[in-house]
mmCIF file of C-alpha atoms in Angstrom:
data_model
loop_
_atom_site.group_PDB
_atom_site.id
_atom_site.type_symbol
_atom_site.label_atom_id
_atom_site.label_comp_id
_atom_site.label_asym_id
_atom_site.label_seq_id
_atom_site.Cartn_x
_atom_site.Cartn_y
_atom_site.Cartn_z
ATOM 1 C CA UNK A 1 15.844 -12.357 15.798
ATOM 2 C CA UNK A 2 16.494 -14.885 13.600
ATOM 3 C CA UNK A 3 17.526 -14.439 9.907
ATOM 4 C CA UNK A 4 15.412 -15.676 7.054
ATOM 5 C CA UNK A 5 17.192 -14.432 3.937
ATOM 6 C CA UNK A 6 21.046 -13.388 3.378
ATOM 7 C CA UNK A 7 22.775 -12.376 0.095
ATOM 8 C CA UNK A 8 26.100 -11.961 0.078
ATOM 9 C CA UNK A 9 28.106 -10.147 -2.569
ATOM 10 C CA UNK A 10 25.431 -11.370 -5.308
ATOM 11 C CA UNK A 11 26.310 -10.578 -8.688
ATOM 12 C CA UNK A 12 24.599 -11.703 -11.511
ATOM 13 C CA UNK A 13 25.560 -10.688 -15.592
ATOM 14 C CA UNK A 14 23.051 -10.883 -18.465
ATOM 15 C CA UNK A 15 25.641 -10.536 -21.312
ATOM 16 C CA UNK A 16 27.448 -7.342 -20.705
ATOM 17 C CA UNK A 17 24.422 -6.609 -18.220
ATOM 18 C CA UNK A 18 25.316 -6.456 -14.789
ATOM 19 C CA UNK A 19 21.792 -7.013 -13.191
ATOM 20 C CA UNK A 20 23.049 -7.386 -9.595
ATOM 21 C CA UNK A 21 26.126 -5.864 -8.548
ATOM 22 C CA UNK A 22 28.046 -7.245 -5.423
ATOM 23 C CA UNK A 23 24.524 -7.080 -3.813
ATOM 24 C CA UNK A 24 24.259 -7.885 0.051
ATOM 25 C CA UNK A 25 21.274 -7.718 2.196
ATOM 26 C CA UNK A 26 20.283 -9.772 5.410
ATOM 27 C CA UNK A 27 16.846 -10.081 6.336
ATOM 28 C CA UNK A 28 14.671 -10.755 8.952
ATOM 29 C CA UNK A 29 11.867 -12.799 10.252
ATOM 30 C CA UNK A 30 8.360 -11.146 10.883
ATOM 31 C CA UNK A 31 9.140 -7.953 8.556
ATOM 32 C CA UNK A 32 7.180 -6.428 5.421
ATOM 33 C CA UNK A 33 10.050 -5.458 3.198
ATOM 34 C CA UNK A 34 9.542 -3.226 0.206
ATOM 35 C CA UNK A 35 12.185 -3.874 -2.691
ATOM 36 C CA UNK A 36 12.492 -0.462 -4.190
ATOM 37 C CA UNK A 37 13.965 0.776 -7.421
ATOM 38 C CA UNK A 38 12.996 1.812 -10.760
ATOM 39 C CA UNK A 39 12.622 -0.459 -13.497
ATOM 40 C CA UNK A 40 15.600 -2.553 -14.898
ATOM 41 C CA UNK A 41 17.381 -2.197 -11.213
ATOM 42 C CA UNK A 42 17.532 -5.788 -10.849
ATOM 43 C CA UNK A 43 14.374 -6.095 -8.156
ATOM 44 C CA UNK A 44 12.956 -9.393 -10.186
ATOM 45 C CA UNK A 45 16.731 -10.679 -10.781
ATOM 46 C CA UNK A 46 17.293 -10.777 -6.947
ATOM 47 C CA UNK A 47 13.578 -12.810 -6.397
ATOM 48 C CA UNK A 48 14.339 -14.988 -9.057
ATOM 49 C CA UNK A 49 17.747 -15.781 -7.471
ATOM 50 C CA UNK A 50 15.679 -16.433 -4.273
ATOM 51 C CA UNK A 51 13.457 -18.892 -5.891
ATOM 52 C CA UNK A 52 16.027 -20.694 -7.498
ATOM 53 C CA UNK A 53 15.267 -19.724 -10.989
ATOM 54 C CA UNK A 54 18.221 -18.042 -11.944
ATOM 55 C CA UNK A 55 21.950 -18.661 -10.667
ATOM 56 C CA UNK A 56 24.293 -16.064 -9.484
ATOM 57 C CA UNK A 57 27.753 -15.773 -11.531
ATOM 58 C CA UNK A 58 29.233 -14.859 -7.728
ATOM 59 C CA UNK A 59 28.054 -14.451 -4.146
ATOM 60 C CA UNK A 60 26.179 -16.718 -1.937
ATOM 61 C CA UNK A 61 22.924 -16.793 -0.806
ATOM 62 C CA UNK A 62 20.862 -18.335 2.140
ATOM 63 C CA UNK A 63 16.873 -18.901 3.176
ATOM 64 C CA UNK A 64 16.637 -19.756 6.371
ATOM 65 C CA UNK A 65 20.046 -20.738 6.115
ATOM 66 C CA UNK A 66 19.811 -23.391 2.942
ATOM 67 C CA UNK A 67 21.085 -22.831 -0.777
ATOM 68 C CA UNK A 68 17.859 -22.353 -2.790
ATOM 69 C CA UNK A 69 16.621 -25.211 -3.747
ATOM 70 C CA UNK A 70 13.786 -28.093 -3.274
ATOM 71 C CA UNK A 71 13.737 -27.444 0.165
ATOM 72 C CA UNK A 72 13.699 -23.784 0.069
ATOM 73 C CA UNK A 73 10.658 -23.947 -2.011
ATOM 74 C CA UNK A 74 8.822 -25.738 0.367
ATOM 75 C CA UNK A 75 8.941 -22.506 2.579
ATOM 76 C CA UNK A 76 9.334 -19.640 -0.275
ATOM 77 C CA UNK A 77 5.799 -18.496 -1.834
ATOM 78 C CA UNK A 78 6.324 -16.659 -4.901
ATOM 79 C CA UNK A 79 4.281 -14.244 -7.108
ATOM 80 C CA UNK A 80 5.515 -13.926 -10.229
ATOM 81 C CA UNK A 81 5.020 -10.793 -12.136
ATOM 82 C CA UNK A 82 3.521 -12.604 -15.118
ATOM 83 C CA UNK A 83 0.994 -15.173 -14.244
ATOM 84 C CA UNK A 84 1.927 -19.131 -15.127
ATOM 85 C CA UNK A 85 -1.457 -20.929 -14.726
ATOM 86 C CA UNK A 86 -2.936 -22.048 -17.923
ATOM 87 C CA UNK A 87 -6.299 -20.093 -18.976
ATOM 88 C CA UNK A 88 -8.120 -23.418 -19.429
ATOM 89 C CA UNK A 89 -8.371 -23.903 -15.604
ATOM 90 C CA UNK A 90 -11.335 -23.099 -13.224
ATOM 91 C CA UNK A 91 -10.422 -21.100 -9.939
ATOM 92 C CA UNK A 92 -11.033 -24.169 -8.401
ATOM 93 C CA UNK A 93 -8.616 -26.316 -10.282
ATOM 94 C CA UNK A 94 -5.910 -23.746 -9.349
ATOM 95 C CA UNK A 95 -6.544 -24.135 -5.954
ATOM 96 C CA UNK A 96 -6.472 -27.856 -6.155
ATOM 97 C CA UNK A 97 -2.976 -27.673 -8.245
ATOM 98 C CA UNK A 98 -1.815 -25.220 -5.123
ATOM 99 C CA UNK A 99 -2.925 -28.063 -2.457
ATOM 100 C CA UNK A 100 -1.510 -30.995 -4.732
ATOM 101 C CA UNK A 101 1.834 -28.561 -4.711
ATOM 102 C CA UNK A 102 2.289 -27.074 -1.270
ATOM 103 C CA UNK A 103 2.053 -28.949 1.920
ATOM 104 C CA UNK A 104 1.778 -25.288 3.712
ATOM 105 C CA UNK A 105 -1.397 -24.573 1.619
ATOM 106 C CA UNK A 106 -4.361 -23.173 3.511
ATOM 107 C CA UNK A 107 -7.248 -24.264 1.036
ATOM 108 C CA UNK A 108 -10.098 -22.758 3.324
ATOM 109 C CA UNK A 109 -7.966 -19.651 3.696
ATOM 110 C CA UNK A 110 -8.061 -19.244 -0.177
ATOM 111 C CA UNK A 111 -12.014 -19.899 -0.700
ATOM 112 C CA UNK A 112 -12.531 -17.406 2.593
ATOM 113 C CA UNK A 113 -10.490 -15.169 0.261
ATOM 114 C CA UNK A 114 -12.294 -15.762 -2.960
ATOM 115 C CA UNK A 115 -15.661 -15.435 -1.462
ATOM 116 C CA UNK A 116 -15.144 -12.003 -0.039
ATOM 117 C CA UNK A 117 -14.224 -10.631 -3.516
ATOM 118 C CA UNK A 118 -17.549 -12.464 -4.669
ATOM 119 C CA UNK A 119 -15.231 -14.641 -6.823
ATOM 120 C CA UNK A 120 -16.996 -17.852 -8.231
ATOM 121 C CA UNK A 121 -14.508 -21.193 -7.939
ATOM 122 C CA UNK A 122 -16.255 -22.403 -10.794
ATOM 123 C CA UNK A 123 -15.355 -19.616 -13.197
ATOM 124 C CA UNK A 124 -12.482 -20.060 -15.947
ATOM 125 C CA UNK A 125 -9.007 -18.070 -15.705
ATOM 126 C CA UNK A 126 -9.625 -17.296 -19.439
ATOM 127 C CA UNK A 127 -13.183 -15.541 -18.472
ATOM 128 C CA UNK A 128 -11.710 -13.324 -15.784
ATOM 129 C CA UNK A 129 -10.063 -9.854 -16.177
ATOM 130 C CA UNK A 130 -6.665 -9.038 -16.035
ATOM 131 C CA UNK A 131 -6.859 -7.603 -12.494
ATOM 132 C CA UNK A 132 -9.375 -10.451 -11.347
ATOM 133 C CA UNK A 133 -6.522 -12.917 -12.448
ATOM 134 C CA UNK A 134 -3.965 -11.428 -10.481
ATOM 135 C CA UNK A 135 -5.954 -11.315 -7.565
ATOM 136 C CA UNK A 136 -6.340 -14.936 -7.909
ATOM 137 C CA UNK A 137 -3.195 -15.344 -7.932
ATOM 138 C CA UNK A 138 -2.024 -13.517 -5.260
ATOM 139 C CA UNK A 139 -4.512 -15.569 -3.011
ATOM 140 C CA UNK A 140 -3.168 -18.293 -3.889
ATOM 141 C CA UNK A 141 0.437 -17.071 -2.939
ATOM 142 C CA UNK A 142 -0.916 -15.742 0.115
ATOM 143 C CA UNK A 143 -2.761 -19.157 1.028
ATOM 144 C CA UNK A 144 0.374 -20.914 1.969
ATOM 145 C CA UNK A 145 1.501 -20.980 5.257
ATOM 146 C CA UNK A 146 5.197 -20.033 3.959
ATOM 147 C CA UNK A 147 8.175 -18.482 6.049
ATOM 148 C CA UNK A 148 9.120 -15.878 3.242
ATOM 149 C CA UNK A 149 6.942 -14.739 0.582
ATOM 150 C CA UNK A 150 8.134 -12.628 -2.716
ATOM 151 C CA UNK A 151 5.690 -10.722 -4.201
ATOM 152 C CA UNK A 152 7.090 -9.210 -7.532
ATOM 153 C CA UNK A 153 4.494 -6.507 -8.619
ATOM 154 C CA UNK A 154 1.534 -7.364 -6.814
ATOM 155 C CA UNK A 155 -0.541 -4.192 -7.438
ATOM 156 C CA UNK A 156 1.040 -2.969 -10.746
ATOM 157 C CA UNK A 157 -2.462 -3.819 -12.590
ATOM 158 C CA UNK A 158 -5.175 -3.192 -10.261
ATOM 159 C CA UNK A 159 -7.615 -0.933 -9.906
ATOM 160 C CA UNK A 160 -6.842 1.559 -6.462
ATOM 161 C CA UNK A 161 -9.967 -0.251 -4.865
ATOM 162 C CA UNK A 162 -8.194 -3.649 -5.496
ATOM 163 C CA UNK A 163 -4.991 -2.466 -4.416
ATOM 164 C CA UNK A 164 -6.755 -1.651 -1.025
ATOM 165 C CA UNK A 165 -8.084 -5.279 -1.063
ATOM 166 C CA UNK A 166 -4.599 -6.510 -2.078
ATOM 167 C CA UNK A 167 -2.526 -4.641 0.656
ATOM 168 C CA UNK A 168 -5.648 -5.960 3.466
ATOM 169 C CA UNK A 169 -4.835 -9.340 2.394
ATOM 170 C CA UNK A 170 -1.367 -9.092 2.950
ATOM 171 C CA UNK A 171 -1.740 -7.038 6.249
ATOM 172 C CA UNK A 172 -3.993 -10.122 7.438
ATOM 173 C CA UNK A 173 -2.503 -13.172 6.233
ATOM 174 C CA UNK A 174 0.848 -12.624 6.916
ATOM 175 C CA UNK A 175 2.385 -13.761 10.616
ATOM 176 C CA UNK A 176 5.120 -12.992 12.613
ATOM 177 C CA UNK A 177 7.607 -15.459 11.375
ATOM 178 C CA UNK A 178 7.124 -14.978 8.041
ATOM 179 C CA UNK A 179 8.464 -12.180 6.230
ATOM 180 C CA UNK A 180 7.609 -10.404 2.692
ATOM 181 C CA UNK A 181 9.387 -8.954 0.040
ATOM 182 C CA UNK A 182 7.247 -6.484 -1.784
ATOM 183 C CA UNK A 183 8.887 -5.746 -5.321
ATOM 184 C CA UNK A 184 7.339 -2.442 -6.615
ATOM 185 C CA UNK A 185 7.998 0.981 -7.916
ATOM 186 C CA UNK A 186 4.343 1.790 -6.846
ATOM 187 C CA UNK A 187 5.832 3.416 -3.378
ATOM 188 C CA UNK A 188 3.169 5.919 -2.098
ATOM 189 C CA UNK A 189 0.873 3.261 -2.016
ATOM 190 C CA UNK A 190 2.241 0.560 0.153
ATOM 191 C CA UNK A 191 4.849 2.673 2.253
ATOM 192 C CA UNK A 192 2.761 2.634 4.989
ATOM 193 C CA UNK A 193 2.608 -1.092 5.645
ATOM 194 C CA UNK A 194 6.125 -1.413 5.212
ATOM 195 C CA UNK A 195 8.424 -2.514 7.843
ATOM 196 C CA UNK A 196 11.867 -1.924 5.816
ATOM 197 C CA UNK A 197 12.907 -0.327 2.932
ATOM 198 C CA UNK A 198 15.687 -1.723 0.497
ATOM 199 C CA UNK A 199 16.482 0.732 -2.241
ATOM 200 C CA UNK A 200 18.024 -0.806 -5.239
ATOM 201 C CA UNK A 201 20.063 0.919 -8.138
ATOM 202 C CA UNK A 202 21.671 -0.438 -11.249
ATOM 203 C CA UNK A 203 22.145 -3.943 -9.463
ATOM 204 C CA UNK A 204 23.531 -2.291 -6.315
ATOM 205 C CA UNK A 205 22.207 -1.647 -2.811
ATOM 206 C CA UNK A 206 21.453 1.672 -1.926
ATOM 207 C CA UNK A 207 19.736 1.965 1.328
ATOM 208 C CA UNK A 208 18.186 -0.652 3.848
ATOM 209 C CA UNK A 209 16.131 1.061 6.864
ATOM 210 C CA UNK A 210 13.179 0.569 8.925
ATOM 211 C CA UNK A 211 10.578 3.197 7.282
ATOM 212 C CA UNK A 212 9.910 5.077 10.485
ATOM 213 C CA UNK A 213 13.559 5.449 11.420
ATOM 214 C CA UNK A 214 13.971 7.264 7.120
ATOM 215 C CA UNK A 215 11.091 9.398 7.882
ATOM 216 C CA UNK A 216 12.353 10.140 11.360
ATOM 217 C CA UNK A 217 15.541 11.326 9.717
ATOM 218 C CA UNK A 218 14.852 12.672 6.357
ATOM 219 C CA UNK A 219 11.590 14.187 7.279
ATOM 220 C CA UNK A 220 9.915 13.165 4.353
ATOM 221 C CA UNK A 221 8.759 10.027 2.826
ATOM 222 C CA UNK A 222 9.892 7.153 1.258
ATOM 223 C CA UNK A 223 8.063 7.933 -2.090
ATOM 224 C CA UNK A 224 9.881 11.692 -1.969
ATOM 225 C CA UNK A 225 13.261 10.266 -0.555
ATOM 226 C CA UNK A 226 12.998 7.648 -3.639
ATOM 227 C CA UNK A 227 12.275 10.426 -6.347
ATOM 228 C CA UNK A 228 15.326 12.357 -4.756
ATOM 229 C CA UNK A 229 17.748 8.754 -4.665
ATOM 230 C CA UNK A 230 16.749 7.830 -8.505
ATOM 231 C CA UNK A 231 16.075 11.351 -9.979
ATOM 232 C CA UNK A 232 16.808 10.960 -13.704
ATOM 233 C CA UNK B 1 -13.929 8.199 12.728
ATOM 234 C CA UNK B 2 -11.060 7.632 9.516
ATOM 235 C CA UNK B 3 -7.518 6.978 9.760
ATOM 236 C CA UNK B 4 -5.731 9.675 8.172
ATOM 237 C CA UNK B 5 -2.071 9.158 7.614
ATOM 238 C CA UNK B 6 0.364 11.539 6.225
ATOM 239 C CA UNK B 7 3.754 10.258 4.541
ATOM 240 C CA UNK B 8 6.187 12.518 6.218
ATOM 241 C CA UNK B 9 5.980 11.875 9.851
ATOM 242 C CA UNK B 10 6.873 8.439 11.369
ATOM 243 C CA UNK B 11 3.350 6.349 10.842
ATOM 244 C CA UNK B 12 3.617 4.858 14.931
ATOM 245 C CA UNK B 13 3.705 8.718 16.046
ATOM 246 C CA UNK B 14 0.934 9.291 13.754
ATOM 247 C CA UNK B 15 -1.044 6.338 15.454
ATOM 248 C CA UNK B 16 -0.253 7.095 18.456
ATOM 249 C CA UNK B 17 -2.110 10.817 18.092
ATOM 250 C CA UNK B 18 -4.793 9.478 15.923
ATOM 251 C CA UNK B 19 -5.380 7.051 18.771
ATOM 252 C CA UNK B 20 -5.603 9.843 21.613
ATOM 253 C CA UNK B 21 -7.637 11.877 19.602
ATOM 254 C CA UNK B 22 -10.185 9.255 19.682
ATOM 255 C CA UNK B 23 -9.645 9.003 23.314
ATOM 256 C CA UNK B 24 -10.481 12.714 23.940
ATOM 257 C CA UNK B 25 -13.135 12.637 21.609
ATOM 258 C CA UNK B 26 -14.913 9.709 23.339
ATOM 259 C CA UNK B 27 -14.838 7.326 20.201
ATOM 260 C CA UNK B 28 -12.624 5.226 22.446
ATOM 261 C CA UNK B 29 -14.534 5.654 26.023
ATOM 262 C CA UNK B 30 -12.804 4.512 29.369
ATOM 263 C CA UNK B 31 -12.792 0.763 29.801
ATOM 264 C CA UNK B 32 -13.429 0.162 26.279
ATOM 265 C CA UNK B 33 -12.082 -2.999 24.847
ATOM 266 C CA UNK B 34 -9.713 -2.187 21.884
ATOM 267 C CA UNK B 35 -10.132 -4.376 18.518
ATOM 268 C CA UNK B 36 -7.014 -6.849 18.135
ATOM 269 C CA UNK B 37 -3.735 -5.198 16.507
ATOM 270 C CA UNK B 38 -4.170 -6.705 13.361
ATOM 271 C CA UNK B 39 -7.868 -5.712 12.847
ATOM 272 C CA UNK B 40 -6.864 -2.198 13.822
ATOM 273 C CA UNK B 41 -3.991 -2.645 11.445
ATOM 274 C CA UNK B 42 -6.014 -3.682 8.474
ATOM 275 C CA UNK B 43 -8.376 -0.551 9.882
ATOM 276 C CA UNK B 44 -5.548 2.079 9.197
ATOM 277 C CA UNK B 45 -3.588 0.242 6.569
ATOM 278 C CA UNK B 46 -0.627 0.086 8.256
ATOM 279 C CA UNK B 47 1.890 -2.848 8.780
ATOM 280 C CA UNK B 48 0.724 -4.311 12.261
ATOM 281 C CA UNK B 49 4.530 -4.046 13.351
ATOM 282 C CA UNK B 50 3.881 -0.729 13.488
ATOM 283 C CA UNK B 51 0.345 -0.391 15.202
ATOM 284 C CA UNK B 52 2.077 -2.673 18.231
ATOM 285 C CA UNK B 53 4.869 -0.119 18.196
ATOM 286 C CA UNK B 54 1.937 2.628 19.150
ATOM 287 C CA UNK B 55 0.007 0.363 21.487
ATOM 288 C CA UNK B 56 3.368 -0.216 23.717
ATOM 289 C CA UNK B 57 3.302 3.938 23.378
ATOM 290 C CA UNK B 58 0.218 4.132 24.632
ATOM 291 C CA UNK B 59 0.622 1.596 27.138
ATOM 292 C CA UNK B 60 4.006 3.577 28.446
ATOM 293 C CA UNK B 61 1.913 6.505 28.783
ATOM 294 C CA UNK B 62 -0.898 4.420 30.413
ATOM 295 C CA UNK B 63 -3.717 5.429 28.280
ATOM 296 C CA UNK B 64 -4.208 1.427 27.289
ATOM 297 C CA UNK B 65 -3.153 -1.534 29.364
ATOM 298 C CA UNK B 66 -3.354 -5.139 28.330
ATOM 299 C CA UNK B 67 -4.834 -7.719 30.081
ATOM 300 C CA UNK B 68 -3.031 -10.930 29.513
ATOM 301 C CA UNK B 69 -6.114 -13.253 28.368
ATOM 302 C CA UNK B 70 -9.024 -10.991 27.788
ATOM 303 C CA UNK B 71 -7.408 -7.996 25.350
ATOM 304 C CA UNK B 72 -6.429 -4.689 25.659
ATOM 305 C CA UNK B 73 -8.474 -1.632 26.964
ATOM 306 C CA UNK B 74 -8.689 1.870 27.245
ATOM 307 C CA UNK B 75 -7.389 3.277 30.729
ATOM 308 C CA UNK B 76 -10.490 3.904 32.881
ATOM 309 C CA UNK B 77 -8.597 6.674 35.080
ATOM 310 C CA UNK B 78 -10.844 9.361 34.041
ATOM 311 C CA UNK B 79 -8.347 11.615 35.313
ATOM 312 C CA UNK B 80 -5.873 10.650 33.036
ATOM 313 C CA UNK B 81 -8.099 11.124 30.011
ATOM 314 C CA UNK B 82 -9.062 15.041 31.239
ATOM 315 C CA UNK B 83 -5.107 15.793 31.683
ATOM 316 C CA UNK B 84 -4.602 14.137 28.322
ATOM 317 C CA UNK B 85 -7.153 16.062 27.025
ATOM 318 C CA UNK B 86 -6.084 19.668 28.373
ATOM 319 C CA UNK B 87 -2.659 18.946 27.118
ATOM 320 C CA UNK B 88 -3.900 17.984 23.741
ATOM 321 C CA UNK B 89 -5.992 21.173 23.611
ATOM 322 C CA UNK B 90 -3.314 23.565 24.740
ATOM 323 C CA UNK B 91 -0.805 22.437 22.331
ATOM 324 C CA UNK B 92 -3.216 23.014 19.482
ATOM 325 C CA UNK B 93 -4.573 26.472 20.827
ATOM 326 C CA UNK B 94 -0.650 27.340 21.448
ATOM 327 C CA UNK B 95 0.250 26.191 17.971
ATOM 328 C CA UNK B 96 -2.708 28.448 16.824
ATOM 329 C CA UNK B 97 -1.654 31.362 18.878
ATOM 330 C CA UNK B 98 1.753 31.264 17.263
ATOM 331 C CA UNK B 99 1.229 31.126 13.933
ATOM 332 C CA UNK B 100 -1.210 34.513 14.566
ATOM 333 C CA UNK B 101 1.540 36.045 16.175
ATOM 334 C CA UNK B 102 3.522 35.340 12.956
ATOM 335 C CA UNK B 103 1.055 37.329 11.463
ATOM 336 C CA UNK B 104 1.436 40.136 13.142
ATOM 337 C CA UNK B 105 -2.320 39.604 15.102
ATOM 338 C CA UNK B 106 -2.648 40.866 18.821
ATOM 339 C CA UNK B 107 -5.094 39.340 21.340
ATOM 340 C CA UNK B 108 -7.762 41.660 20.964
ATOM 341 C CA UNK B 109 -7.398 40.807 17.155
ATOM 342 C CA UNK B 110 -7.390 37.236 17.337
ATOM 343 C CA UNK B 111 -10.327 37.406 19.993
ATOM 344 C CA UNK B 112 -12.786 39.539 16.922
ATOM 345 C CA UNK B 113 -11.689 36.955 14.490
ATOM 346 C CA UNK B 114 -12.788 33.929 17.009
ATOM 347 C CA UNK B 115 -16.238 36.034 17.394
ATOM 348 C CA UNK B 116 -17.010 36.840 14.100
ATOM 349 C CA UNK B 117 -15.926 33.202 12.757
ATOM 350 C CA UNK B 118 -18.183 31.491 15.588
ATOM 351 C CA UNK B 119 -20.999 33.665 14.925
ATOM 352 C CA UNK B 120 -21.002 32.753 11.237
ATOM 353 C CA UNK B 121 -21.027 29.225 12.061
ATOM 354 C CA UNK B 122 -23.834 29.415 14.496
#
């Protein structure tokens, strides 16, 4: 199996806080991976490092063998926790924007998904609800044919029906060579679609294992195990 | 027929059991073509790799077979399905009997309960 992401003893410090502490992780292609940890555990910091938005203080990271940079941005599709698309854009503008930016963007796929959600491409983002905007952003990100998808809290702000739609979008759109990292603390909602779970606590890797192996060994759900590991 | 997954057991095992149940109940008939792994995964809201693993298990037991070009099919071996049904039902009844035994019920008690309840449901 070929490796898509390799983190080697990563550390990232913000002032006196260690956001990542000697963090090592190796992910293979073709997996859906849950990056699971409470608030402030380092999930977003890791994802930002993968996307070259933050630089680690120590340690190394490679994506498909390359250090984060222009070449990796070509193959990494990133859904940040906050939307960065300007409000004045129409949905169709955002599609053109992505098409301009990314070679691997599949316009047809994006329009198909918009259509299935009954979303009018001529609407301006300003006129959409928060949840709908999140859906548009996810559609854009999932319409790329990337090697690594980093979804930072993709289901946080949407209702349960939309959540199902989003998970469905993730299941039906990824291909066997791509890996998807989903960061969240809403574990019960996503655990059935995961291959592997990564637990992160105070910047440290606590656990990295296949989800079915965890259930077989522990006899409990990932959600239950999470509550035990992270009991306050 | 809905997919009902709990979270304690490995998902692939639950998928195997539920597809078996669908074969026994005749939702999937002998020789039926199955939807693609991806479509089944989307239906059940599970990871496609997990659904693939369930299919591999079912193939190993001969309940499902792959035709390289045409897709994946339920076995046409009705004897195999009959055996599966018998095994499946025996397991459920055995579970039930164990529970009744734990509650201290004998054979006659169980039969009288069964008679009473099936009368009501008719």
